[in-house]
PDB file of C-alpha atoms and ligand atoms in Angstrom:
ATOM      1  CA  MET A   1     115.071  93.871  97.396  1.00  0.00           C
ATOM      2  CA  THR A   2     111.859  93.809  95.363  1.00  0.00           C
ATOM      3  CA  SER A   3     111.559  95.605  92.024  1.00  0.00           C
ATOM      4  CA  PRO A   4     110.960  99.274  92.850  1.00  0.00           C
ATOM      5  CA  ILE A   5     107.771 101.288  92.586  1.00  0.00           C
ATOM      6  CA  LEU A   6     108.097 104.949  91.509  1.00  0.00           C
ATOM      7  CA  LEU A   7     105.611 107.238  93.310  1.00  0.00           C
ATOM      8  CA  THR A   8     105.468 110.943  92.507  1.00  0.00           C
ATOM      9  CA  GLY A   9     104.379 113.519  95.098  1.00  0.00           C
ATOM     10  CA  GLY A  10     104.527 111.023  97.958  1.00  0.00           C
ATOM     11  CA  THR A  11     105.181 113.250 100.968  1.00  0.00           C
ATOM     12  CA  GLN A  12     101.693 114.406 101.923  1.00  0.00           C
ATOM     13  CA  ARG A  13      98.024 113.479 101.951  1.00  0.00           C
ATOM     14  CA  LEU A  14      97.039 110.727  99.463  1.00  0.00           C
ATOM     15  CA  GLY A  15     100.594 110.178  98.242  1.00  0.00           C
ATOM     16  CA  LEU A  16     101.966 109.800 101.756  1.00  0.00           C
ATOM     17  CA  ALA A  17      99.220 107.333 102.701  1.00  0.00           C
ATOM     18  CA  ILE A  18      99.951 105.284  99.578  1.00  0.00           C
ATOM     19  CA  ALA A  19     103.700 105.421 100.285  1.00  0.00           C
ATOM     20  CA  GLU A  20     103.288 104.212 103.857  1.00  0.00           C
ATOM     21  CA  MET A  21     101.004 101.351 102.811  1.00  0.00           C
ATOM     22  CA  LEU A  22     103.464 100.177 100.178  1.00  0.00           C
ATOM     23  CA  LEU A  23     106.439 100.442 102.553  1.00  0.00           C
ATOM     24  CA  ASP A  24     104.506  98.547 105.228  1.00  0.00           C
ATOM     25  CA  LYS A  25     103.961  95.779 102.630  1.00  0.00           C
ATOM     26  CA  GLY A  26     107.732  95.569 102.083  1.00  0.00           C
ATOM     27  CA  GLU A  27     107.728  97.247  98.687  1.00  0.00           C
ATOM     28  CA  THR A  28     110.816  99.096  97.458  1.00  0.00           C
ATOM     29  CA  LEU A  29     109.928 102.738  96.816  1.00  0.00           C
ATOM     30  CA  ILE A  30     111.424 105.607  94.860  1.00  0.00           C
ATOM     31  CA  ILE A  31     109.478 108.706  95.897  1.00  0.00           C
ATOM     32  CA  THR A  32     109.646 112.172  94.362  1.00  0.00           C
ATOM     33  CA  TYR A  33     109.006 115.352  96.281  1.00  0.00           C
ATOM     34  CA  ARG A  34     109.165 119.035  95.425  1.00  0.00           C
ATOM     35  CA  THR A  35     109.278 120.683  98.836  1.00  0.00           C
ATOM     36  CA  ALA A  36     111.466 119.688 101.790  1.00  0.00           C
ATOM     37  CA  LYS A  37     109.380 118.663 104.809  1.00  0.00           C
ATOM     38  CA  PRO A  38     109.602 116.175 107.718  1.00  0.00           C
ATOM     39  CA  ALA A  39     107.898 113.430 105.711  1.00  0.00           C
ATOM     40  CA  VAL A  40     110.939 113.312 103.402  1.00  0.00           C
ATOM     41  CA  ASP A  41     113.164 112.131 106.267  1.00  0.00           C
ATOM     42  CA  LEU A  42     110.404 109.929 107.705  1.00  0.00           C
ATOM     43  CA  LEU A  43     110.051 108.032 104.427  1.00  0.00           C
ATOM     44  CA  ALA A  44     113.822 107.819 103.952  1.00  0.00           C
ATOM     45  CA  LYS A  45     114.109 106.280 107.411  1.00  0.00           C
ATOM     46  CA  LYS A  46     111.534 103.698 106.298  1.00  0.00           C
ATOM     47  CA  GLY A  47     113.844 102.780 103.425  1.00  0.00           C
ATOM     48  CA  ALA A  48     112.454 104.853 100.551  1.00  0.00           C
ATOM     49  CA  THR A  49     114.762 106.495  98.027  1.00  0.00           C
ATOM     50  CA  MET A  50     113.763 110.160  98.012  1.00  0.00           C
ATOM     51  CA  ILE A  51     114.373 112.256  94.876  1.00  0.00           C
ATOM     52  CA  GLN A  52     113.722 116.002  94.795  1.00  0.00           C
ATOM     53  CA  CYS A  53     112.041 116.882  91.508  1.00  0.00           C
ATOM     54  CA  ASP A  54     109.933 119.810  90.310  1.00  0.00           C
ATOM     55  CA  PHE A  55     107.987 118.672  87.276  1.00  0.00           C
ATOM     56  CA  GLN A  56     107.799 122.252  86.056  1.00  0.00           C
ATOM     57  CA  ARG A  57     111.541 121.951  85.345  1.00  0.00           C
ATOM     58  CA  GLN A  58     112.490 119.840  82.303  1.00  0.00           C
ATOM     59  CA  GLU A  59     115.978 119.225  83.693  1.00  0.00           C
ATOM     60  CA  ASP A  60     114.469 117.742  86.836  1.00  0.00           C
ATOM     61  CA  ILE A  61     112.347 115.330  84.801  1.00  0.00           C
ATOM     62  CA  GLU A  62     115.387 114.245  82.784  1.00  0.00           C
ATOM     63  CA  SER A  63     117.444 113.795  85.950  1.00  0.00           C
ATOM     64  CA  LEU A  64     114.673 111.723  87.564  1.00  0.00           C
ATOM     65  CA  ILE A  65     114.466 109.473  84.503  1.00  0.00           C
ATOM     66  CA  ALA A  66     118.228 108.928  84.514  1.00  0.00           C
ATOM     67  CA  GLN A  67     118.235 108.103  88.246  1.00  0.00           C
ATOM     68  CA  VAL A  68     115.318 105.669  87.964  1.00  0.00           C
ATOM     69  CA  ARG A  69     116.848 103.989  84.901  1.00  0.00           C
ATOM     70  CA  ASN A  70     120.005 103.458  86.959  1.00  0.00           C
ATOM     71  CA  GLN A  71     118.346 102.419  90.231  1.00  0.00           C
ATOM     72  CA  ALA A  72     115.504 100.370  88.764  1.00  0.00           C
ATOM     73  CA  PRO A  73     116.459  98.430  85.655  1.00  0.00           C
ATOM     74  CA  VAL A  74     113.371  96.391  86.537  1.00  0.00           C
ATOM     75  CA  LEU A  75     110.461  98.612  87.540  1.00  0.00           C
ATOM     76  CA  LYS A  76     107.241  97.213  89.038  1.00  0.00           C
ATOM     77  CA  CYS A  77     104.974 100.261  88.927  1.00  0.00           C
ATOM     78  CA  ILE A  78     104.753 103.998  88.359  1.00  0.00           C
ATOM     79  CA  ILE A  79     102.133 105.983  90.306  1.00  0.00           C
ATOM     80  CA  HIS A  80     101.683 109.507  88.935  1.00  0.00           C
ATOM     81  CA  ASN A  81     100.220 111.285  91.935  1.00  0.00           C
ATOM     82  CA  ALA A  82     102.009 114.668  91.871  1.00  0.00           C
ATOM     83  CA  SER A  83      99.556 117.460  91.207  1.00  0.00           C
ATOM     84  CA  ASP A  84      98.671 121.099  91.687  1.00  0.00           C
ATOM     85  CA  TRP A  85      95.034 122.181  91.857  1.00  0.00           C
ATOM     86  CA  ASP A  86      95.046 125.674  90.407  1.00  0.00           C
ATOM     87  CA  ALA A  87      91.925 127.738  89.743  1.00  0.00           C
ATOM     88  CA  GLU A  88      91.594 130.552  87.231  1.00  0.00           C
ATOM     89  CA  LYS A  89      91.451 133.882  89.072  1.00  0.00           C
ATOM     90  CA  ASP A  90      88.955 136.713  88.532  1.00  0.00           C
ATOM     91  CA  ASN A  91      87.390 134.798  85.638  1.00  0.00           C
ATOM     92  CA  LEU A  92      90.454 135.460  83.523  1.00  0.00           C
ATOM     93  CA  ALA A  93      91.892 132.946  81.070  1.00  0.00           C
ATOM     94  CA  SER A  94      95.432 132.171  82.116  1.00  0.00           C
ATOM     95  CA  PRO A  95      97.969 130.719  79.649  1.00  0.00           C
ATOM     96  CA  GLU A  96     100.318 130.325  82.604  1.00  0.00           C
ATOM     97  CA  ILE A  97      97.914 128.136  84.553  1.00  0.00           C
ATOM     98  CA  LEU A  98      97.127 126.035  81.481  1.00  0.00           C
ATOM     99  CA  GLN A  99     100.834 125.479  80.845  1.00  0.00           C
ATOM    100  CA  LYS A 100     101.469 124.680  84.511  1.00  0.00           C
ATOM    101  CA  MET A 101      98.613 122.173  84.725  1.00  0.00           C
ATOM    102  CA  MET A 102      99.561 120.466  81.469  1.00  0.00           C
ATOM    103  CA  GLN A 103     103.221 120.312  82.519  1.00  0.00           C
ATOM    104  CA  VAL A 104     102.680 118.508  85.825  1.00  0.00           C
ATOM    105  CA  HIS A 105      99.675 116.374  84.843  1.00  0.00           C
ATOM    106  CA  VAL A 106     100.500 115.516  81.199  1.00  0.00           C
ATOM    107  CA  ASN A 107     104.027 116.373  80.014  1.00  0.00           C
ATOM    108  CA  ALA A 108     105.778 114.804  82.998  1.00  0.00           C
ATOM    109  CA  PRO A 109     103.780 111.541  83.084  1.00  0.00           C
ATOM    110  CA  TYR A 110     104.020 111.224  79.278  1.00  0.00           C
ATOM    111  CA  LEU A 111     107.811 111.625  79.212  1.00  0.00           C
ATOM    112  CA  ILE A 112     108.400 109.424  82.276  1.00  0.00           C
ATOM    113  CA  ASN A 113     106.160 106.596  81.019  1.00  0.00           C
ATOM    114  CA  TRP A 114     107.762 106.700  77.571  1.00  0.00           C
ATOM    115  CA  ALA A 115     111.306 106.710  78.951  1.00  0.00           C
ATOM    116  CA  LEU A 116     110.717 103.908  81.457  1.00  0.00           C
ATOM    117  CA  GLU A 117     108.717 101.574  79.184  1.00  0.00           C
ATOM    118  CA  GLY A 118     111.628  99.143  78.918  1.00  0.00           C
ATOM    119  CA  ASN A 119     112.136  99.034  82.678  1.00  0.00           C
ATOM    120  CA  LEU A 120     108.443  98.228  83.202  1.00  0.00           C
ATOM    121  CA  ARG A 121     108.480  95.531  80.528  1.00  0.00           C
ATOM    122  CA  GLN A 122     111.376  93.820  82.363  1.00  0.00           C
ATOM    123  CA  PHE A 123     109.111  93.122  85.356  1.00  0.00           C
ATOM    124  CA  ASN A 124     108.234  89.455  85.773  1.00  0.00           C
ATOM    125  CA  GLY A 125     104.434  89.575  85.660  1.00  0.00           C
ATOM    126  CA  PHE A 126     102.125  92.506  84.982  1.00  0.00           C
ATOM    127  CA  ALA A 127     103.765  95.869  85.697  1.00  0.00           C
ATOM    128  CA  ASP A 128     101.475  98.833  86.444  1.00  0.00           C
ATOM    129  CA  ILE A 129     101.073 102.486  85.652  1.00  0.00           C
ATOM    130  CA  ILE A 130      98.506 104.356  87.763  1.00  0.00           C
ATOM    131  CA  HIS A 131      97.441 107.900  86.881  1.00  0.00           C
ATOM    132  CA  MET A 132      95.743 109.855  89.664  1.00  0.00           C
ATOM    133  CA  THR A 133      93.166 111.794  87.645  1.00  0.00           C
ATOM    134  CA  ASP A 134      89.936 113.338  88.979  1.00  0.00           C
ATOM    135  CA  TYR A 135      86.150 113.052  88.785  1.00  0.00           C
ATOM    136  CA  VAL A 136      86.262 116.179  86.608  1.00  0.00           C
ATOM    137  CA  GLN A 137      88.063 114.258  83.844  1.00  0.00           C
ATOM    138  CA  GLU A 138      84.576 113.550  82.469  1.00  0.00           C
ATOM    139  CA  THR A 139      82.553 116.494  83.784  1.00  0.00           C
ATOM    140  CA  GLY A 140      84.858 119.474  83.415  1.00  0.00           C
ATOM    141  CA  SER A 141      85.018 122.237  86.008  1.00  0.00           C
ATOM    142  CA  ALA A 142      83.862 125.862  85.677  1.00  0.00           C
ATOM    143  CA  LYS A 143      86.315 127.024  88.359  1.00  0.00           C
ATOM    144  CA  HIS A 144      89.325 124.828  87.497  1.00  0.00           C
ATOM    145  CA  VAL A 145      89.135 124.792  83.703  1.00  0.00           C
ATOM    146  CA  ALA A 146      92.814 124.205  82.920  1.00  0.00           C
ATOM    147  CA  TYR A 147      93.163 121.702  85.776  1.00  0.00           C
ATOM    148  CA  ALA A 148      90.184 119.664  84.545  1.00  0.00           C
ATOM    149  CA  ALA A 149      91.442 119.695  80.953  1.00  0.00           C
ATOM    150  CA  SER A 150      94.830 118.446  82.099  1.00  0.00           C
ATOM    151  CA  LYS A 151      93.275 115.627  84.140  1.00  0.00           C
ATOM    152  CA  ALA A 152      91.183 114.635  81.109  1.00  0.00           C
ATOM    153  CA  ALA A 153      94.372 114.540  79.056  1.00  0.00           C
ATOM    154  CA  LEU A 154      96.048 112.443  81.748  1.00  0.00           C
ATOM    155  CA  HIS A 155      93.169 109.967  81.535  1.00  0.00           C
ATOM    156  CA  ASN A 156      93.627 109.843  77.774  1.00  0.00           C
ATOM    157  CA  LEU A 157      97.244 108.895  78.413  1.00  0.00           C
ATOM    158  CA  THR A 158      95.829 105.969  80.410  1.00  0.00           C
ATOM    159  CA  LEU A 159      93.957 104.756  77.324  1.00  0.00           C
ATOM    160  CA  SER A 160      96.890 105.202  74.955  1.00  0.00           C
ATOM    161  CA  PHE A 161      99.530 103.656  77.209  1.00  0.00           C
ATOM    162  CA  ALA A 162      97.170 100.770  78.026  1.00  0.00           C
ATOM    163  CA  LYS A 163      97.087 100.000  74.290  1.00  0.00           C
ATOM    164  CA  LYS A 164     100.776 100.654  73.721  1.00  0.00           C
ATOM    165  CA  LEU A 165     102.179  98.661  76.667  1.00  0.00           C
ATOM    166  CA  ALA A 166      99.871  95.616  76.686  1.00  0.00           C
ATOM    167  CA  PRO A 167     100.214  92.824  77.480  1.00  0.00           C
ATOM    168  CA  ASP A 168     103.190  93.513  79.750  1.00  0.00           C
ATOM    169  CA  VAL A 169     101.901  96.578  81.586  1.00  0.00           C
ATOM    170  CA  LYS A 170      98.449  97.442  83.005  1.00  0.00           C
ATOM    171  CA  VAL A 171      97.593 101.153  82.862  1.00  0.00           C
ATOM    172  CA  ASN A 172      94.663 102.640  84.828  1.00  0.00           C
ATOM    173  CA  SER A 173      93.289 105.888  86.220  1.00  0.00           C
ATOM    174  CA  ILE A 174      92.078 106.482  89.751  1.00  0.00           C
ATOM    175  CA  ALA A 175      89.559 109.345  89.660  1.00  0.00           C
ATOM    176  CA  PRO A 176      88.700 110.713  93.095  1.00  0.00           C
ATOM    177  CA  ALA A 177      86.047 113.290  93.690  1.00  0.00           C
ATOM    178  CA  LEU A 178      86.489 114.981  97.054  1.00  0.00           C
ATOM    179  CA  VAL A 179      88.118 112.275  99.176  1.00  0.00           C
ATOM    180  CA  MET A 180      90.212 114.432 101.487  1.00  0.00           C
ATOM    181  CA  PHE A 181      89.662 118.005 102.638  1.00  0.00           C
ATOM    182  CA  ASN A 182      92.414 120.555 102.685  1.00  0.00           C
ATOM    183  CA  GLU A 183      93.385 122.155 105.978  1.00  0.00           C
ATOM    184  CA  TRP A 184      91.994 125.491 104.819  1.00  0.00           C
ATOM    185  CA  ASP A 185      88.497 124.124 104.085  1.00  0.00           C
ATOM    186  CA  ASP A 186      86.085 125.784 106.540  1.00  0.00           C
ATOM    187  CA  ASP A 187      83.156 124.077 108.261  1.00  0.00           C
ATOM    188  CA  ALA A 188      80.591 125.512 105.838  1.00  0.00           C
ATOM    189  CA  TYR A 189      82.521 124.122 102.861  1.00  0.00           C
ATOM    190  CA  ARG A 190      82.939 120.774 104.578  1.00  0.00           C
ATOM    191  CA  GLU A 191      79.242 120.572 105.409  1.00  0.00           C
ATOM    192  CA  LYS A 192      78.196 121.490 101.863  1.00  0.00           C
ATOM    193  CA  SER A 193      80.747 119.200 100.227  1.00  0.00           C
ATOM    194  CA  GLN A 194      79.681 116.134 102.205  1.00  0.00           C
ATOM    195  CA  LYS A 195      76.287 116.365 100.534  1.00  0.00           C
ATOM    196  CA  LYS A 196      77.661 116.351  96.983  1.00  0.00           C
ATOM    197  CA  SER A 197      77.800 112.527  96.889  1.00  0.00           C
ATOM    198  CA  LEU A 198      75.062 109.937  97.420  1.00  0.00           C
ATOM    199  CA  LEU A 199      77.004 108.474 100.338  1.00  0.00           C
ATOM    200  CA  GLU A 200      77.398 111.929 101.911  1.00  0.00           C
ATOM    201  CA  LYS A 201      80.884 111.414 103.258  1.00  0.00           C
ATOM    202  CA  VAL A 202      84.494 112.439 102.653  1.00  0.00           C
ATOM    203  CA  PRO A 203      86.413 109.222 103.385  1.00  0.00           C
ATOM    204  CA  GLY A 204      90.018 110.390 103.564  1.00  0.00           C
ATOM    205  CA  ALA A 205      93.139 109.018 101.882  1.00  0.00           C
ATOM    206  CA  ILE A 206      92.303 105.398 102.760  1.00  0.00           C
ATOM    207  CA  GLU A 207      90.052 105.081  99.716  1.00  0.00           C
ATOM    208  CA  ALA A 208      92.961 105.936  97.405  1.00  0.00           C
ATOM    209  CA  VAL A 209      95.135 103.443  99.271  1.00  0.00           C
ATOM    210  CA  LYS A 210      92.547 100.680  98.770  1.00  0.00           C
ATOM    211  CA  ALA A 211      92.208 101.561  95.073  1.00  0.00           C
ATOM    212  CA  VAL A 212      95.972 101.299  94.519  1.00  0.00           C
ATOM    213  CA  GLU A 213      96.051  97.960  96.316  1.00  0.00           C
ATOM    214  CA  TYR A 214      93.211  96.650  94.129  1.00  0.00           C
ATOM    215  CA  LEU A 215      94.894  97.660  90.882  1.00  0.00           C
ATOM    216  CA  LEU A 216      98.272  96.212  91.893  1.00  0.00           C
ATOM    217  CA  ASN A 217      96.597  92.901  92.755  1.00  0.00           C
ATOM    218  CA  SER A 218      94.456  92.690  89.613  1.00  0.00           C
ATOM    219  CA  ASP A 219      95.478  90.579  86.622  1.00  0.00           C
ATOM    220  CA  TYR A 220      92.650  91.674  84.346  1.00  0.00           C
ATOM    221  CA  VAL A 221      92.074  95.417  84.662  1.00  0.00           C
ATOM    222  CA  THR A 222      93.647  97.857  82.221  1.00  0.00           C
ATOM    223  CA  GLY A 223      92.520 101.012  80.449  1.00  0.00           C
ATOM    224  CA  GLN A 224      89.981 101.584  83.199  1.00  0.00           C
ATOM    225  CA  THR A 225      89.052 104.264  85.695  1.00  0.00           C
ATOM    226  CA  LEU A 226      88.400 103.503  89.356  1.00  0.00           C
ATOM    227  CA  HIS A 227      85.959 106.232  90.348  1.00  0.00           C
ATOM    228  CA  LEU A 228      86.205 107.195  94.021  1.00  0.00           C
ATOM    229  CA  ASN A 229      83.200 109.529  94.185  1.00  0.00           C
ATOM    230  CA  GLY A 230      80.579 108.143  96.597  1.00  0.00           C
ATOM    231  CA  GLY A 231      77.988 108.083  93.826  1.00  0.00           C
ATOM    232  CA  ARG A 232      78.354 111.793  93.059  1.00  0.00           C
ATOM    233  CA  HIS A 233      77.707 111.133  89.349  1.00  0.00           C
ATOM    234  CA  LEU A 234      74.140 110.067  90.211  1.00  0.00           C
ATOM    235  CA  LYS A 235      73.244 113.102  92.350  1.00  0.00           C
TER     236      LYS A 235
HETATM  237  N1  NDP B 301      92.415 115.257  97.652  1.00  0.00           N
HETATM  238  C1  NDP B 301      91.335 115.030  96.929  1.00  0.00           C
HETATM  239  O1  NDP B 301      90.210 115.004  97.452  1.00  0.00           O
HETATM  240  C2  NDP B 301      91.466 114.781  95.465  1.00  0.00           C
HETATM  241  C3  NDP B 301      92.684 114.439  94.891  1.00  0.00           C
HETATM  242  N2  NDP B 301      92.765 114.189  93.550  1.00  0.00           N
HETATM  243  C4  NDP B 301      94.066 113.820  92.960  1.00  0.00           C
HETATM  244  O2  NDP B 301      94.693 112.838  93.779  1.00  0.00           O
HETATM  245  C5  NDP B 301      96.114 113.101  93.842  1.00  0.00           C
HETATM  246  C6  NDP B 301      96.523 113.294  95.286  1.00  0.00           C
HETATM  247  O3  NDP B 301      95.747 114.367  95.830  1.00  0.00           O
HETATM  248  P1  NDP B 301      96.312 115.182  97.097  1.00  0.00           P
HETATM  249  O4  NDP B 301      96.974 114.242  98.022  1.00  0.00           O
HETATM  250  O5  NDP B 301      95.214 116.058  97.586  1.00  0.00           O
HETATM  251  O6  NDP B 301      97.448 116.062  96.381  1.00  0.00           O
HETATM  252  P2  NDP B 301      98.258 117.337  96.943  1.00  0.00           P
HETATM  253  O7  NDP B 301      97.566 118.579  96.502  1.00  0.00           O
HETATM  254  O8  NDP B 301      98.534 117.118  98.373  1.00  0.00           O
HETATM  255  O9  NDP B 301      99.606 117.246  96.057  1.00  0.00           O
HETATM  256  C7  NDP B 301     100.347 116.048  96.051  1.00  0.00           C
HETATM  257  C8  NDP B 301     101.787 116.377  95.833  1.00  0.00           C
HETATM  258  O10 NDP B 301     102.011 116.875  94.503  1.00  0.00           O
HETATM  259  C9  NDP B 301     103.286 117.481  94.547  1.00  0.00           C
HETATM  260  N3  NDP B 301     103.477 118.408  93.432  1.00  0.00           N
HETATM  261  C10 NDP B 301     102.671 119.411  93.042  1.00  0.00           C
HETATM  262  N4  NDP B 301     103.223 120.076  91.989  1.00  0.00           N
HETATM  263  C11 NDP B 301     104.428 119.473  91.734  1.00  0.00           C
HETATM  264  C12 NDP B 301     105.471 119.697  90.804  1.00  0.00           C
HETATM  265  N5  NDP B 301     105.414 120.704  89.937  1.00  0.00           N
HETATM  266  N6  NDP B 301     106.547 118.889  90.829  1.00  0.00           N
HETATM  267  C13 NDP B 301     106.632 117.879  91.729  1.00  0.00           C
HETATM  268  N7  NDP B 301     105.671 117.599  92.644  1.00  0.00           N
HETATM  269  C14 NDP B 301     104.590 118.413  92.649  1.00  0.00           C
HETATM  270  C15 NDP B 301     103.361 118.211  95.881  1.00  0.00           C
HETATM  271  O11 NDP B 301     104.722 118.156  96.289  1.00  0.00           O
HETATM  272  P3  NDP B 301     105.365 119.026  97.484  1.00  0.00           P
HETATM  273  O12 NDP B 301     104.409 118.892  98.649  1.00  0.00           O
HETATM  274  O13 NDP B 301     106.676 118.314  97.721  1.00  0.00           O
HETATM  275  O14 NDP B 301     105.514 120.433  96.993  1.00  0.00           O
HETATM  276  C16 NDP B 301     102.383 117.424  96.776  1.00  0.00           C
HETATM  277  O15 NDP B 301     103.010 116.774  97.846  1.00  0.00           O
HETATM  278  C17 NDP B 301      96.357 114.315  92.960  1.00  0.00           C
HETATM  279  O16 NDP B 301      96.737 113.913  91.658  1.00  0.00           O
HETATM  280  C18 NDP B 301      95.007 114.998  92.923  1.00  0.00           C
HETATM  281  O17 NDP B 301      94.826 115.801  91.757  1.00  0.00           O
HETATM  282  C19 NDP B 301      91.678 114.312  92.722  1.00  0.00           C
HETATM  283  C20 NDP B 301      90.459 114.673  93.240  1.00  0.00           C
HETATM  284  C21 NDP B 301      90.248 114.883  94.650  1.00  0.00           C
HETATM  285  N1  LIG B 302      96.445 118.216  93.657  1.00  0.00           N
HETATM  286  C1  LIG B 302      95.211 118.287  94.162  1.00  0.00           C
HETATM  287  N2  LIG B 302      94.160 118.058  93.367  1.00  0.00           N
HETATM  288  C2  LIG B 302      92.904 118.177  93.895  1.00  0.00           C
HETATM  289  C3  LIG B 302      92.702 118.485  95.229  1.00  0.00           C
HETATM  290  C4  LIG B 302      93.849 118.691  96.054  1.00  0.00           C
HETATM  291  O1  LIG B 302      93.736 118.961  97.264  1.00  0.00           O
HETATM  292  N3  LIG B 302      95.062 118.583  95.473  1.00  0.00           N
HETATM  293  N4  LIG B 302      91.450 118.580  95.764  1.00  0.00           N
HETATM  294  C5  LIG B 302      90.375 118.469  94.991  1.00  0.00           C
HETATM  295  C6  LIG B 302      89.047 118.722  95.635  1.00  0.00           C
HETATM  296  O2  LIG B 302      88.879 117.813  96.704  1.00  0.00           O
HETATM  297  C7  LIG B 302      87.876 118.618  94.711  1.00  0.00           C
HETATM  298  O3  LIG B 302      87.726 117.268  94.321  1.00  0.00           O
HETATM  299  C8  LIG B 302      86.637 119.095  95.456  1.00  0.00           C
HETATM  300  O4  LIG B 302      85.515 119.008  94.593  1.00  0.00           O
HETATM  301  C9  LIG B 302      90.468 118.175  93.549  1.00  0.00           C
HETATM  302  N5  LIG B 302      91.837 117.991  93.109  1.00  0.00           N
END
């Protein structure tokens, strides 16, 4: 058995695509999920260890850390993918949304990285931490203010943990812009959104999969952001 990789939010969309790629490569996976769904059993059948965990619950975070410490004394990688994309409603500031966004995107990754530092340092070679951030980490968002702030904070964790854990652990952000539509996105939104990037496409989860593969194979990239935005920053 290879040293495990911990992937959070791995049962749908980008996380599921990343999970399936890693399993197909023979990696050992510990995958967290919040909501029961068929993908949980599918991934378990492929050999993944599935752990139910809601990062809004402190006791769940502590339980996850204890289980990973026990199951993975040597840890190869942590991929913080779990995320909610909440918007402020009716142009009202929402302390609840800010707390929720900071909890899942900042508190949980911070505590998990800190607690599992020793496990990562045991890995023979460069271990990895990958934070799934967002294009808005640098631009902000008028409609997802708390979400954007939390993703910017998550990217700052990339910089700090890259400094703190070198030279044993590489720490990087992957910052997608729109790479995968949601099922509720209508044709008008899809048409308009395609045009937001220079390349005028929405590539799907495969671009996140390729970015994870690149970072895991690199021996000289840390404290960086892989921007998956089709040139949107130049539009
Ligand atoms: N899709 C895109 O185009 C973009 C994605 N990103 C980022 O890339 C990553 C993957 O995106 P995408 O696949 O669309 O993500 P999703 O919106 O599909 O969410 C991924 C997973 O996060 C889990 N999750 C949410 N809240 C919690 C929580 N409190 N505790 C535990 N798990 C939780 C969900 O678990 P469950 O289903 O079990 O409830 C879900 O499966 C995210 O970090 C996202 O912010 C950034 C920009 C664009
Ligand atoms: N957790 C999620 N975060 C984000 C999602 C998503 O579906 N889940 N989607 C986006 C959008 O694609 C946005 O990039 C469109 O401009 C952002 N974050």
